[in-house]
XYZ file of C-alpha atoms in Angstrom:
337
model
C -36.342 -15.036 7.483
C -35.804 -12.682 10.441
C -32.071 -12.305 11.087
C -31.011 -12.345 14.727
C -29.708 -8.997 15.979
C -26.856 -10.982 17.567
C -25.445 -11.942 14.155
C -22.486 -9.874 12.936
C -21.285 -10.282 9.346
C -18.054 -8.746 8.066
C -18.376 -5.898 5.596
C -15.911 -7.817 3.402
C -18.556 -10.471 2.730
C -21.599 -10.072 0.486
C -24.504 -12.512 0.381
C -23.247 -13.864 -2.969
C -19.645 -14.364 -1.761
C -18.766 -17.999 -2.503
C -17.132 -20.036 0.265
C -15.637 -23.532 0.168
C -15.125 -26.364 2.621
C -13.133 -29.566 2.142
C -15.009 -32.323 3.929
C -15.228 -36.105 3.912
C -17.805 -37.638 1.542
C -20.118 -38.831 4.322
C -20.110 -35.406 5.960
C -21.208 -33.880 2.654
C -23.977 -36.455 2.200
C -25.290 -35.689 5.693
C -25.563 -31.998 4.875
C -27.409 -32.740 1.630
C -29.585 -35.724 2.599
C -30.415 -34.814 6.190
C -30.168 -31.014 5.841
C -28.066 -31.202 8.984
C -25.254 -28.715 9.600
C -22.582 -29.244 12.252
C -20.783 -26.709 14.435
C -17.713 -27.917 16.358
C -16.749 -26.640 19.798
C -13.461 -24.701 19.695
C -11.671 -26.966 22.185
C -12.136 -29.914 19.787
C -9.872 -28.307 17.149
C -6.233 -29.346 16.856
C -4.947 -25.758 17.179
C -4.394 -25.224 20.941
C -4.442 -21.433 20.490
C -8.090 -21.145 19.491
C -9.575 -18.229 21.439
C -6.186 -17.050 22.699
C -6.994 -13.408 21.905
C -9.223 -13.225 24.992
C -6.243 -13.883 27.300
C -3.992 -11.484 25.378
C -6.681 -8.797 25.453
C -7.029 -9.161 29.219
C -3.270 -8.800 29.593
C -3.336 -5.729 27.371
C -6.087 -4.165 29.471
C -3.728 -2.177 31.658
C -1.895 -1.888 34.953
C -3.965 -4.524 36.703
C -2.835 -7.119 34.162
C -4.916 -10.240 34.549
C -5.967 -9.400 38.094
C -9.657 -9.995 38.622
C -9.857 -12.031 35.412
C -9.797 -15.381 37.166
C -6.200 -16.298 36.323
C -2.849 -15.236 37.783
C -0.270 -17.788 36.521
C 0.349 -20.262 33.686
C -1.796 -22.999 35.222
C -4.846 -20.820 35.868
C -4.338 -19.126 32.462
C -4.654 -22.536 30.759
C -7.761 -23.368 32.790
C -9.336 -20.020 31.894
C -8.428 -20.505 28.228
C -10.056 -23.948 28.116
C -13.264 -22.495 29.557
C -13.294 -19.803 26.880
C -12.932 -22.381 24.092
C -15.810 -24.448 25.436
C -18.292 -21.643 24.821
C -17.620 -21.146 21.091
C -19.095 -23.317 18.334
C -17.471 -22.934 14.937
C -17.652 -23.993 11.296
C -14.628 -23.267 9.095
C -14.852 -22.258 5.422
C -12.450 -20.745 2.899
C -12.498 -18.173 0.139
C -9.823 -20.125 -1.740
C -11.330 -22.618 -4.230
C -8.065 -24.325 -5.158
C -5.505 -25.346 -2.569
C -3.111 -28.288 -2.581
C -2.570 -27.654 1.145
C -6.291 -28.017 1.916
C -6.632 -31.260 -0.052
C -3.514 -32.604 1.652
C -4.742 -31.709 5.129
C -8.411 -32.645 4.885
C -8.402 -35.456 2.335
C -5.727 -37.820 3.534
C -7.639 -40.824 2.168
C -8.027 -39.022 -1.213
C -11.805 -39.388 -0.979
C -12.939 -36.030 0.411
C -14.875 -33.431 -1.556
C -14.878 -29.651 -1.709
C -18.367 -28.217 -1.356
C -19.292 -24.667 -2.312
C -22.009 -22.377 -1.007
C -22.636 -18.675 -0.388
C -22.514 -16.385 2.619
C -26.244 -15.763 2.207
C -27.050 -19.441 2.738
C -24.596 -19.812 5.613
C -26.190 -16.798 7.265
C -29.362 -18.857 7.632
C -27.410 -21.635 9.339
C -25.774 -19.363 11.934
C -29.144 -17.744 12.504
C -30.683 -21.171 13.197
C -28.165 -21.897 15.965
C -28.679 -18.461 17.501
C -32.442 -19.044 17.468
C -32.080 -22.543 18.939
C -30.805 -21.023 22.197
C -32.408 -17.593 21.920
C -33.428 -15.790 25.105
C -36.915 -15.433 23.661
C -37.370 -19.186 24.157
C -37.243 -18.745 27.943
C -40.328 -18.224 30.084
C -41.261 -17.653 33.722
C -41.417 -21.438 34.227
C -37.610 -21.547 33.658
C -36.833 -19.263 36.618
C -34.390 -20.916 39.013
C -32.957 -23.251 36.359
C -29.644 -23.163 34.514
C -30.247 -22.430 30.838
C -28.097 -22.263 27.721
C -28.286 -18.921 25.922
C -26.830 -17.695 22.629
C -24.778 -14.551 23.274
C -23.290 -13.629 19.899
C -22.749 -14.971 16.389
C -20.601 -14.023 13.435
C -19.441 -14.718 9.906
C -16.020 -13.142 9.540
C -12.656 -13.717 7.847
C -10.070 -15.006 10.296
C -7.394 -12.537 11.427
C -3.867 -13.898 10.910
C -0.864 -12.703 12.905
C 2.376 -13.971 14.396
C 1.068 -15.007 17.812
C 4.551 -15.082 19.353
C 5.172 -11.452 18.314
C 1.723 -10.432 19.574
C 2.404 -12.046 22.937
C 5.747 -10.261 23.196
C 4.113 -6.933 22.329
C 1.461 -7.399 25.014
C 4.101 -8.424 27.565
C 6.182 -5.311 26.867
C 3.110 -3.106 27.297
C 2.173 -4.724 30.598
C 5.740 -4.416 31.916
C 5.689 -0.720 31.017
C 2.475 -0.258 32.985
C 4.017 -2.016 35.972
C 7.111 0.224 35.829
C 4.842 3.289 35.931
C 2.960 1.780 38.870
C 6.235 1.138 40.715
C 7.310 4.747 40.115
C 4.168 6.064 41.807
C 4.757 3.645 44.680
C 8.373 4.810 45.202
C 7.284 8.432 45.305
C 4.466 7.640 47.702
C 1.938 9.132 45.301
C -1.434 7.607 44.555
C -2.102 6.820 40.922
C -4.637 9.177 39.347
C -8.219 7.962 39.316
C -10.158 7.508 36.069
C -11.719 10.960 36.548
C -8.320 12.590 37.053
C -6.664 11.165 33.934
C -6.471 13.529 30.968
C -9.152 12.479 28.421
C -6.529 12.567 25.674
C -4.778 9.706 27.455
C -7.746 7.450 26.753
C -7.832 8.577 23.118
C -4.180 7.608 22.742
C -4.840 4.304 24.500
C -7.612 3.570 22.005
C -5.211 4.226 19.126
C -2.550 2.011 20.710
C -4.895 -0.954 21.156
C -3.739 -4.006 19.264
C -6.319 -4.434 16.492
C -5.641 -8.174 16.128
C -7.079 -8.689 19.606
C -10.451 -7.108 18.828
C -11.930 -10.487 17.821
C -13.652 -13.386 19.558
C -12.229 -16.834 18.786
C -11.246 -15.515 15.354
C -7.448 -15.107 15.568
C -4.958 -17.629 14.180
C -1.214 -17.780 13.694
C 0.265 -16.800 10.323
C 1.220 -20.441 9.764
C -2.477 -21.095 8.976
C -2.719 -18.274 6.437
C -2.962 -20.679 3.493
C -6.520 -21.512 4.624
C -7.881 -17.990 3.882
C -10.547 -18.956 6.395
C -13.966 -17.425 6.874
C -15.356 -18.537 10.209
C -18.934 -19.105 11.303
C -19.127 -18.834 15.083
C -21.719 -18.780 17.839
C -21.027 -18.224 21.515
C -23.266 -20.279 23.799
C -23.237 -19.636 27.536
C -24.885 -20.852 30.699
C -27.114 -18.571 32.747
C -29.106 -18.776 35.948
C -32.584 -17.903 34.757
C -34.041 -15.051 36.804
C -36.160 -11.941 36.317
C -33.165 -9.915 35.125
C -32.371 -12.420 32.395
C -35.999 -12.648 31.277
C -36.155 -8.868 31.038
C -33.453 -8.970 28.365
C -35.957 -10.730 26.084
C -37.710 -7.392 25.589
C -34.579 -5.942 23.970
C -35.040 -8.170 20.918
C -37.930 -5.944 19.877
C -36.524 -3.358 17.398
C -38.908 -0.797 18.885
C -37.479 -1.232 22.389
C -35.372 1.774 23.393
C -32.568 -0.552 24.541
C -32.513 -2.635 21.348
C -29.347 -0.938 20.047
C -27.332 -1.888 23.154
C -28.727 -5.408 23.515
C -25.502 -7.091 22.370
C -23.500 -5.045 24.871
C -25.909 -5.918 27.684
C -25.757 -9.611 26.829
C -21.963 -9.617 26.845
C -21.878 -7.845 30.203
C -24.358 -10.260 31.799
C -23.017 -12.834 34.249
C -22.733 -15.943 32.081
C -20.873 -19.147 32.727
C -19.491 -21.650 30.248
C -21.943 -23.822 28.325
C -22.944 -26.632 30.670
C -23.669 -29.357 28.099
C -20.745 -31.658 27.411
C -21.481 -32.055 23.706
C -18.599 -30.958 21.496
C -20.924 -30.673 18.461
C -24.104 -28.719 17.754
C -26.419 -29.591 14.859
C -28.969 -27.329 13.196
C -31.126 -27.517 10.101
C -29.666 -26.016 6.929
C -31.236 -24.942 3.611
C -32.037 -27.760 1.213
C -29.952 -26.081 -1.495
C -26.988 -25.214 0.739
C -24.437 -26.979 -1.498
C -24.271 -25.267 -4.893
C -21.441 -27.381 -6.382
C -18.919 -30.033 -5.424
C -15.389 -30.981 -6.496
C -13.719 -34.337 -5.904
C -10.173 -34.815 -4.705
C -8.247 -35.208 -7.992
C -6.282 -38.072 -6.424
C -9.421 -40.106 -5.711
C -9.158 -43.690 -7.129
C -11.297 -43.977 -10.309
C -13.715 -46.624 -8.972
C -14.423 -44.526 -5.864
C -14.624 -41.307 -7.882
C -17.278 -42.874 -10.129
C -19.450 -43.819 -7.145
C -19.088 -40.364 -5.550
C -19.852 -38.547 -8.805
C -22.928 -40.663 -9.460
C -24.251 -39.925 -5.968
C -23.973 -36.158 -6.441
C -25.458 -36.379 -9.952
C -28.501 -38.112 -8.476
C -28.874 -35.091 -6.170
C -28.631 -32.730 -9.184
C -25.543 -31.056 -7.728
C -23.031 -29.758 -10.314
C -19.598 -31.391 -10.230
C -16.606 -29.086 -10.711
C -13.176 -30.405 -11.644
C -10.325 -29.402 -9.351
C -7.095 -28.465 -11.135
C -4.895 -29.313 -8.140
C -2.298 -32.086 -8.628
C -3.027 -32.048 -12.384
C -0.352 -32.504 -15.049
C -0.717 -29.538 -17.390
C 0.126 -31.244 -20.751
C -2.920 -33.468 -20.217
C -5.032 -30.343 -20.702
C -3.365 -28.980 -23.862
C -5.905 -28.452 -26.664
C -3.413 -27.160 -29.264
C -0.139 -28.696 -30.429
C 2.688 -27.697 -32.808
C 2.546 -28.971 -36.376
C 4.674 -31.944 -37.360
């Protein structure tokens, strides 16, 4: 398998890193029987702050604030934020195999299952979605049409932070910039141009950058920290197909002199938000994606028997979850009478 150069995988994750997902029984059977893997658009999640780091990063950018970013007040900020979320397709996994919180959240009918797989197998899935909308699929016959293009993909642990504190920190920084700007204005002095600023200033700015904002749709509030989430994500965007866009196809060739900056060129290209209204994307996944499964320990016995038998017929190992268990039931030694 040729891995897309657009795919970024965290150094924290090895191919054999095991990840888990709590999912309803029918969702698991679809993955196994149909080899169909689902990505969900970010605006379909219940957390309204998905993708919020893009707005905070734009605010952090400097004296101009959000000027030129397409939003200038709360209303336009919300509109801009919704557009950002509509371009990211995500699948959420966890490094934590045992979590009462996860069962409680994602198995409210007590009939969900926890499937396990590896980063190496999930890498194939993300790669499939990137390839589905790859620039290389375009041709001269597409010129003049609007096309959907994959821009970037990733498998990375989620960054957790107190979003309220982050917002306050960004606001303080922007207010400081505006005070400096006002000082120049009072003195009737023009602000220094980029060429006139001491280079060390930019080095200090780089050090002061808020590291939590250097992500793309991968930042969540600390209140979600129990999930220990690893996120699969793909950004899909809309483009007017022209000669300039088709020329970018050449950069996929590792021998092309611009191959190393292809991701940067793609991000800087004039893309819109994904045109299609679908809030789900489906791609083919490996036949052996699911390596084991655990049932919700609270599952009623008659339903648990049916679910277990189904997975046994698929030759998928069944692991017992220790959540909600009463420990004395597992004692294998006892005191003498």
